[in-house]
Short mmCIF file of C-alpha atoms in Angstrom, two decimals:
data_model
loop_
_atom_site.label_atom_id
_atom_site.label_comp_id
_atom_site.label_asym_id
_atom_site.label_seq_id
_atom_site.Cartn_x
_atom_site.Cartn_y
_atom_site.Cartn_z
CA MET N 29 8.69 7.89 5.10
CA ARG N 30 11.07 9.95 3.19
CA TYR N 31 9.73 12.74 0.67
CA TYR N 32 11.79 14.29 -2.16
CA LYS N 33 11.48 16.43 -5.20
CA ASN N 34 13.47 16.13 -8.31
CA ILE N 35 14.42 19.60 -9.73
CA GLU N 36 16.03 20.45 -13.03
CA ASN N 37 16.75 23.74 -14.62
CA GLY N 38 14.60 25.56 -12.31
CA TYR N 39 11.57 23.23 -12.77
CA ILE N 40 10.09 20.44 -10.47
CA LEU N 41 9.98 17.45 -12.56
CA ALA N 42 8.77 15.00 -9.92
CA ILE N 43 7.87 14.68 -6.30
CA GLY N 44 7.62 11.22 -4.53
CA MET N 45 8.40 9.06 -1.56
CA GLY N 46 11.27 6.91 -1.09
CA GLY N 47 15.14 7.43 -2.07
CA GLY N 48 16.57 9.88 -4.43
CA GLY N 49 16.06 13.57 -5.10
CA THR N 50 16.21 16.32 -2.61
CA GLU N 51 14.56 15.58 0.56
CA ILE N 52 11.54 17.68 1.61
CA THR N 53 8.98 17.76 4.34
CA GLU N 54 5.69 16.05 4.23
CA ALA N 55 3.93 19.53 4.21
CA GLU N 56 6.00 20.57 1.26
CA TYR N 57 5.14 17.50 -0.65
CA ASN N 58 1.55 17.98 0.01
CA THR N 59 1.67 21.31 -1.09
CA ILE N 60 3.28 20.63 -4.27
CA MET N 61 1.06 17.62 -5.04
CA ALA N 62 -1.78 19.98 -4.73
CA VAL N 63 -0.44 22.23 -7.18
CA ILE N 64 0.35 19.32 -9.63
CA GLN N 65 -3.19 18.15 -9.30
CA GLN N 66 -4.28 21.44 -10.57
CA LYS N 67 -1.97 21.70 -13.59
CA PRO N 68 -3.44 23.55 -16.42
CA LYS N 69 -4.58 21.44 -19.32
CA TRP N 70 -2.21 21.06 -22.53
CA GLU N 71 -3.98 22.40 -25.48
CA ASN N 72 -3.50 24.47 -28.38
CA ASP N 73 0.22 23.25 -28.39
CA VAL N 74 0.85 24.83 -24.97
CA ASP N 75 1.71 22.75 -22.26
CA TYR N 76 3.34 23.82 -18.55
CA HIS N 77 6.40 23.53 -16.70
CA LEU N 78 6.30 23.63 -12.85
CA LYS N 79 8.45 26.37 -11.57
CA THR N 80 10.09 25.90 -8.04
CA ASP N 81 7.91 28.83 -6.87
CA LEU N 82 4.90 26.55 -7.78
CA THR N 83 3.68 28.74 -10.46
CA TRP N 84 3.21 27.12 -14.09
CA GLU N 85 5.19 28.42 -17.07
CA PRO N 86 3.75 27.95 -20.53
CA TYR N 87 5.80 26.55 -23.18
CA GLU N 88 5.07 25.39 -26.68
CA ARG N 89 4.81 21.57 -26.88
CA ILE N 90 3.70 19.87 -30.13
CA PRO N 91 2.19 16.45 -29.73
CA GLU N 92 4.47 13.70 -31.46
CA GLU N 93 3.15 10.84 -33.64
CA PRO N 94 3.38 7.55 -31.97
CA SER N 95 5.75 5.19 -33.29
CA GLU N 96 6.24 1.64 -32.49
CA GLU N 97 9.02 1.06 -35.11
CA ILE N 98 12.94 2.19 -34.85
CA ASP N 99 15.02 2.96 -37.59
CA ALA N 100 18.01 0.93 -38.65
CA GLU N 101 20.54 2.98 -36.70
CA GLU N 102 18.84 2.20 -33.49
CA ALA N 103 18.51 -1.47 -34.58
CA LEU N 104 22.17 -1.44 -34.85
CA GLU N 105 22.68 0.21 -31.56
CA ILE N 106 20.59 -2.34 -29.84
CA LEU N 107 22.72 -5.23 -31.47
CA THR N 108 25.91 -3.77 -30.58
CA GLY N 109 24.78 -2.41 -27.10
CA GLY N 110 25.77 1.00 -27.95
CA ALA N 111 24.86 3.84 -25.89
CA GLU N 112 24.04 7.55 -27.10
CA MET K 20 -24.32 -27.35 63.24
CA GLY K 21 -24.94 -25.28 60.25
CA ILE K 22 -28.15 -25.17 58.26
CA ASN K 23 -27.73 -26.46 54.72
CA LYS K 24 -31.16 -26.58 53.71
CA VAL K 25 -34.37 -24.50 53.94
CA GLN K 26 -37.81 -25.63 52.80
CA TYR K 27 -41.04 -23.80 52.92
CA GLY K 28 -43.79 -26.29 52.50
CA ASN K 29 -42.99 -28.58 49.45
CA THR K 30 -40.54 -25.72 47.99
CA THR K 31 -36.89 -25.77 48.68
CA LEU K 32 -35.50 -22.14 49.22
CA ILE K 33 -31.83 -23.06 49.83
CA ASP K 34 -30.07 -26.35 49.26
CA LEU K 35 -26.30 -26.69 49.87
CA THR K 36 -26.20 -30.25 50.27
CA SER K 37 -24.62 -30.80 46.82
CA ASP K 38 -22.13 -27.80 46.90
CA THR K 39 -18.39 -29.00 46.69
CA VAL K 40 -16.70 -26.01 47.98
CA THR K 41 -14.07 -26.95 50.83
CA ALA K 42 -11.68 -24.83 52.84
CA ASP K 43 -8.77 -26.05 50.91
CA LYS K 44 -10.31 -25.25 47.41
CA LEU K 45 -11.30 -21.74 48.75
CA MET K 46 -8.68 -19.03 48.30
CA GLN K 47 -6.98 -18.15 51.66
CA GLY K 48 -8.94 -15.47 53.71
CA TYR K 49 -12.33 -16.00 51.70
CA THR K 50 -15.24 -17.31 53.40
CA ALA K 51 -18.28 -19.61 52.45
CA HIS K 52 -20.38 -22.16 53.58
CA ASP K 53 -19.68 -25.72 52.92
CA ARG K 54 -22.44 -28.54 52.00
CA THR K 55 -23.04 -28.80 55.63
CA GLY K 56 -23.97 -25.19 56.25
CA ALA K 57 -20.73 -24.83 58.26
CA LEU K 58 -18.99 -21.52 57.82
CA ILE K 59 -15.51 -22.09 56.21
CA THR K 60 -12.60 -19.88 55.52
CA GLY K 61 -10.48 -20.77 52.63
CA THR K 62 -6.91 -21.88 53.07
CA ALA K 63 -5.88 -22.32 49.44
CA THR K 64 -2.64 -20.46 48.32
CA GLY K 65 -1.89 -22.14 44.85
CA GLY K 66 -0.97 -25.47 43.66
CA GLY K 67 1.15 -27.47 41.13
CA SER K 68 3.90 -26.00 39.15
CA GLY K 69 1.99 -22.91 38.24
CA GLY K 70 2.64 -20.94 41.76
CA ASN K 71 -0.14 -18.74 42.23
CA VAL K 72 -2.20 -20.05 39.28
CA TRP K 73 -4.59 -22.52 40.33
CA GLN K 74 -7.47 -24.40 39.19
CA ASP K 75 -10.63 -24.73 41.55
CA ALA K 76 -13.06 -27.61 41.60
CA GLN K 77 -15.17 -26.17 38.82
CA GLY K 78 -12.23 -25.93 36.61
CA TYR K 79 -11.65 -22.23 36.69
CA VAL K 80 -8.18 -21.08 36.44
CA HIS K 81 -7.34 -18.43 39.02
CA LEU K 82 -4.69 -15.97 39.34
CA ASP K 83 -2.94 -14.54 42.63
CA ASP K 84 -5.32 -11.94 43.62
CA GLU K 85 -2.90 -10.03 45.52
CA GLY K 86 -0.48 -10.01 42.59
CA THR K 87 2.44 -10.74 45.05
CA THR K 88 3.73 -13.54 43.01
CA PRO K 89 3.52 -12.46 39.40
CA ILE K 90 3.86 -14.80 36.47
CA THR K 91 7.46 -14.69 35.00
CA VAL K 92 7.11 -13.24 31.71
CA GLU K 93 9.91 -13.58 29.23
CA SER K 94 10.83 -12.12 25.82
CA LEU K 95 10.76 -14.20 22.75
CA SER K 96 12.37 -13.83 19.56
CA VAL K 97 11.36 -15.69 16.33
CA THR K 98 13.63 -15.61 13.28
CA GLN K 99 12.67 -18.63 11.24
CA ASN K 100 9.83 -18.92 8.82
CA GLY K 101 7.40 -21.66 9.34
CA THR K 102 5.65 -22.97 12.27
CA TYR K 103 7.29 -22.33 15.68
CA THR K 104 6.32 -23.76 19.10
CA ALA K 105 7.33 -21.74 21.99
CA PRO K 106 8.27 -23.57 25.25
CA THR K 107 5.38 -24.39 27.52
CA GLY K 108 4.47 -23.38 30.96
CA LYS K 109 5.79 -19.68 30.39
CA ALA K 110 4.25 -16.44 29.24
CA TYR K 111 5.99 -14.37 26.65
CA SER K 112 6.09 -10.60 26.08
CA PRO K 113 7.05 -9.10 23.79
CA VAL K 114 7.18 -11.44 21.03
CA THR K 115 9.44 -10.18 18.03
CA VAL K 116 9.16 -11.73 14.69
CA ASN K 117 12.04 -10.86 12.10
CA VAL K 118 12.41 -13.32 9.31
CA SER K 119 13.66 -10.87 6.56
CA GLY K 120 17.11 -10.87 5.15
CA GLY K 121 20.06 -11.86 7.09
CA GLY K 122 20.03 -15.53 5.88
CA GLY K 123 16.53 -15.98 7.55
CA GLY K 124 15.06 -17.01 4.21
CA GLY K 125 12.83 -13.92 3.66
CA LEU K 126 13.06 -11.07 1.11
CA GLU K 127 14.30 -7.38 1.36
CA TYR K 128 12.13 -4.90 -0.54
CA GLU K 129 11.83 -1.09 -0.80
CA THR K 130 8.96 0.92 -2.17
CA GLY K 131 8.49 4.34 -3.33
CA THR K 132 6.59 6.86 -5.56
CA TRP K 133 6.93 9.46 -7.90
CA THR K 134 4.35 11.91 -9.35
CA PRO K 135 5.73 14.03 -12.38
CA GLY K 136 5.17 17.68 -12.20
CA GLU K 137 4.97 17.62 -16.08
CA ASP K 138 5.25 14.86 -18.50
CA VAL K 139 8.62 13.41 -18.64
CA ALA K 140 10.10 10.44 -20.46
CA GLU K 141 12.46 9.28 -17.83
CA LYS K 142 12.95 8.86 -14.30
CA TRP K 143 15.50 7.57 -11.76
CA ILE K 144 14.42 5.17 -8.96
CA SER K 145 16.96 5.50 -6.19
CA PHE K 146 17.43 2.94 -3.19
CA THR K 147 19.08 2.96 0.15
CA ASN K 148 22.74 2.13 0.53
CA THR K 149 22.10 -1.09 2.22
CA HIS K 150 21.80 -3.45 -0.78
CA GLN K 151 24.85 -4.94 -2.53
CA ASP K 152 23.35 -6.10 -5.67
CA LEU K 153 20.50 -5.64 -8.14
CA PRO K 154 16.95 -6.22 -7.00
CA PHE K 155 15.82 -9.31 -9.03
CA GLN K 156 12.66 -7.67 -9.68
CA ILE K 157 10.91 -4.27 -9.80
CA ILE K 158 7.27 -3.74 -10.26
CA ILE K 159 5.89 -0.35 -11.29
CA SER K 160 2.34 0.41 -11.27
CA ASP K 161 0.41 3.52 -12.27
CA ILE K 162 -1.93 4.17 -9.19
CA GLY K 163 -3.85 7.11 -10.83
CA SER K 164 -4.65 10.54 -10.29
CA THR K 165 -7.62 12.75 -10.02
CA ASN K 166 -7.69 13.44 -13.68
CA PRO K 167 -6.22 10.57 -15.42
CA PRO K 168 -5.27 11.33 -19.04
CA ALA K 169 -5.94 8.96 -21.67
CA ASN K 170 -3.64 6.03 -22.73
CA SER K 171 -1.20 6.35 -19.71
CA ASN K 172 -1.77 3.29 -17.73
CA VAL K 173 1.40 1.49 -16.89
CA ALA K 174 1.87 -1.68 -14.97
CA LEU K 175 4.99 -3.56 -15.62
CA ILE K 176 7.58 -5.97 -14.16
CA ILE K 177 11.25 -5.36 -14.49
CA SER K 178 13.36 -8.53 -14.26
CA SER K 179 16.35 -9.73 -16.17
CA TRP K 180 16.15 -6.59 -18.06
CA TYR K 181 19.50 -5.00 -18.13
CA SER K 182 22.05 -5.09 -21.02
CA ALA K 183 25.57 -6.02 -20.68
CA PHE K 184 26.84 -2.76 -22.00
CA GLY K 185 24.68 -0.57 -19.87
CA ALA K 186 22.23 0.73 -22.53
CA PRO K 187 18.81 0.89 -21.34
CA ALA K 188 17.05 -2.41 -22.33
CA TYR K 189 13.55 -2.67 -23.61
CA ILE K 190 11.40 -4.11 -20.78
CA GLY K 191 7.99 -3.77 -22.32
CA GLY K 192 4.84 -2.52 -20.58
CA THR K 193 1.87 -0.71 -22.09
CA ALA K 194 4.21 2.44 -22.31
CA ASN K 195 7.43 0.89 -23.88
CA ILE K 196 9.49 1.06 -21.01
CA TYR K 197 13.37 0.72 -20.99
CA ALA K 198 15.60 0.81 -18.00
CA ARG K 199 19.15 0.23 -16.84
CA ALA K 200 21.06 0.08 -13.54
CA GLN K 201 23.76 2.50 -12.09
CA PHE K 202 25.80 3.16 -9.16
CA LEU K 203 26.12 6.90 -8.10
CA ALA K 204 28.15 8.13 -5.72
CA LYS K 205 26.99 8.86 -2.20
CA GLY K 206 25.22 12.37 -2.18
CA ALA K 207 25.19 12.57 -6.14
CA SER K 208 21.73 13.84 -7.73
CA ASP K 209 19.68 11.71 -9.57
CA GLY K 210 20.91 11.16 -13.35
CA ALA K 211 24.21 12.75 -12.40
CA SER K 212 26.09 10.09 -14.59
CA SER K 213 23.27 9.42 -17.12
CA SER K 214 24.95 10.78 -20.18
CA SER K 215 26.83 7.83 -21.05
CA GLY K 216 26.19 4.04 -21.03
CA VAL K 217 27.03 2.38 -17.85
CA SER K 218 28.10 -1.37 -17.55
CA ILE K 219 26.71 -3.47 -15.17
CA ASN K 220 30.18 -4.15 -13.92
CA ALA K 221 29.73 -1.22 -12.12
CA LEU K 222 28.39 -3.25 -9.43
CA SER K 223 31.56 -4.30 -8.34
CA GLY K 224 32.93 -0.75 -8.26
CA SER K 225 34.39 1.09 -5.36
CA ALA K 226 32.79 1.27 -1.98
CA SER K 227 32.03 5.03 -2.36
CA ASN K 228 29.61 4.14 -5.34
CA THR K 229 27.03 2.56 -3.37
CA THR K 230 23.69 4.42 -4.11
CA LEU K 231 22.00 1.98 -6.55
CA SER K 232 19.59 3.59 -8.96
CA PHE K 233 17.53 2.50 -11.86
CA TRP K 234 16.82 4.71 -14.77
CA VAL K 235 13.24 3.97 -16.17
CA THR K 236 12.63 5.75 -19.41
CA THR K 237 10.04 5.67 -22.23
CA THR K 238 13.21 6.06 -24.74
CA GLN K 239 15.92 3.80 -25.66
CA PHE K 240 19.19 5.80 -25.90
CA ARG K 241 18.21 9.38 -25.77
CA ALA K 242 17.92 10.44 -22.07
CA TYR K 243 16.61 13.86 -22.66
CA THR K 244 15.09 13.86 -26.17
CA ASN K 245 11.90 12.06 -26.38
CA SER K 246 11.33 9.93 -29.43
CA THR K 247 7.73 8.81 -28.63
CA SER K 248 4.57 10.39 -27.63
CA ARG K 249 4.66 8.09 -24.23
CA TYR K 250 5.44 9.71 -21.09
CA TRP K 251 5.28 9.36 -17.24
CA ARG K 252 2.25 11.54 -17.00
CA SER K 253 2.15 14.77 -14.98
CA GLY K 254 -0.43 14.38 -12.20
CA ARG K 255 -0.41 10.65 -12.10
CA THR K 256 1.37 8.84 -9.18
CA TYR K 257 3.44 5.80 -10.15
CA LYS K 258 4.39 3.30 -7.45
CA TRP K 259 7.35 0.80 -7.45
CA ILE K 260 8.52 -1.84 -5.39
CA ALA K 261 12.17 -3.46 -5.70
CA VAL K 262 12.82 -6.89 -4.44
CA TRP K 263 16.00 -8.43 -3.25
CA ALA K 264 16.88 -12.00 -2.12
CA PRO K 265 19.03 -12.14 0.87
CA THR K 266 22.81 -12.51 0.28
CA THR K 267 23.77 -14.28 3.37
#
């Protein structure tokens, strides 16, 4: 099985098994997984990025209100197949 | 004259009179006493088309004890689905069964997982370079974590989901998932060309663009600006399986 990690802007966004990303060893996968499972809880508008050195970096994150509806502009984009 | 029956009073101690062993049924070199009580030496060396495989008078099948004439063993390969009857009269090892792809009527598939380090709204699923077309179905499931957050279960099926203009198409699921397909050049990192819409015409692109990836996202068109409160949750593991029908 192939193991990989996704890194963006110095943060580990995800690890996984299969294709894609940067290949890592099973040992590194297990190490990162253990760190992810111990992520600090998101509370008081503070969440955390996982840095490549496997430490957590706090950042401000305000919960968004769930929205099931799309606005008119987005509806038009869907109809015309437009991208961002 | 051998002794074939021994009685003590009215009690029979030994009675060979009904035994059926004969020299020709006893394996060569072995000794026994026949129904007359005479000492016999076996002469059987085998029989029938089975070579040194032979059946004795009691119906038991014997192999050559010396192993000097081993049974011929042939390899066998099965490439068709359904019931297959191997030719009789032979032994087979190894037996190889391969009915996937290659026109054999089976399906090709790949599986993988991802575990976000932080909540993310989009993710690339990448396949090997062996597939020349879109998978006809992808299933993504949330297989949990040790600390599952609320409202994050995802179990969805992607099929016939892509749009003609490459924009992520709504595919439903409890997390409102969108996805699109894209070829990335060999060696390109995930999401390397995600900033613009990609047409499915790219599937007939150049031979160098053969890494097929899927972008699964909780947003519609804004790859890096989440517009909902739904994410691929950190700490959870998502598993996917993609299935292809054989092309030849």
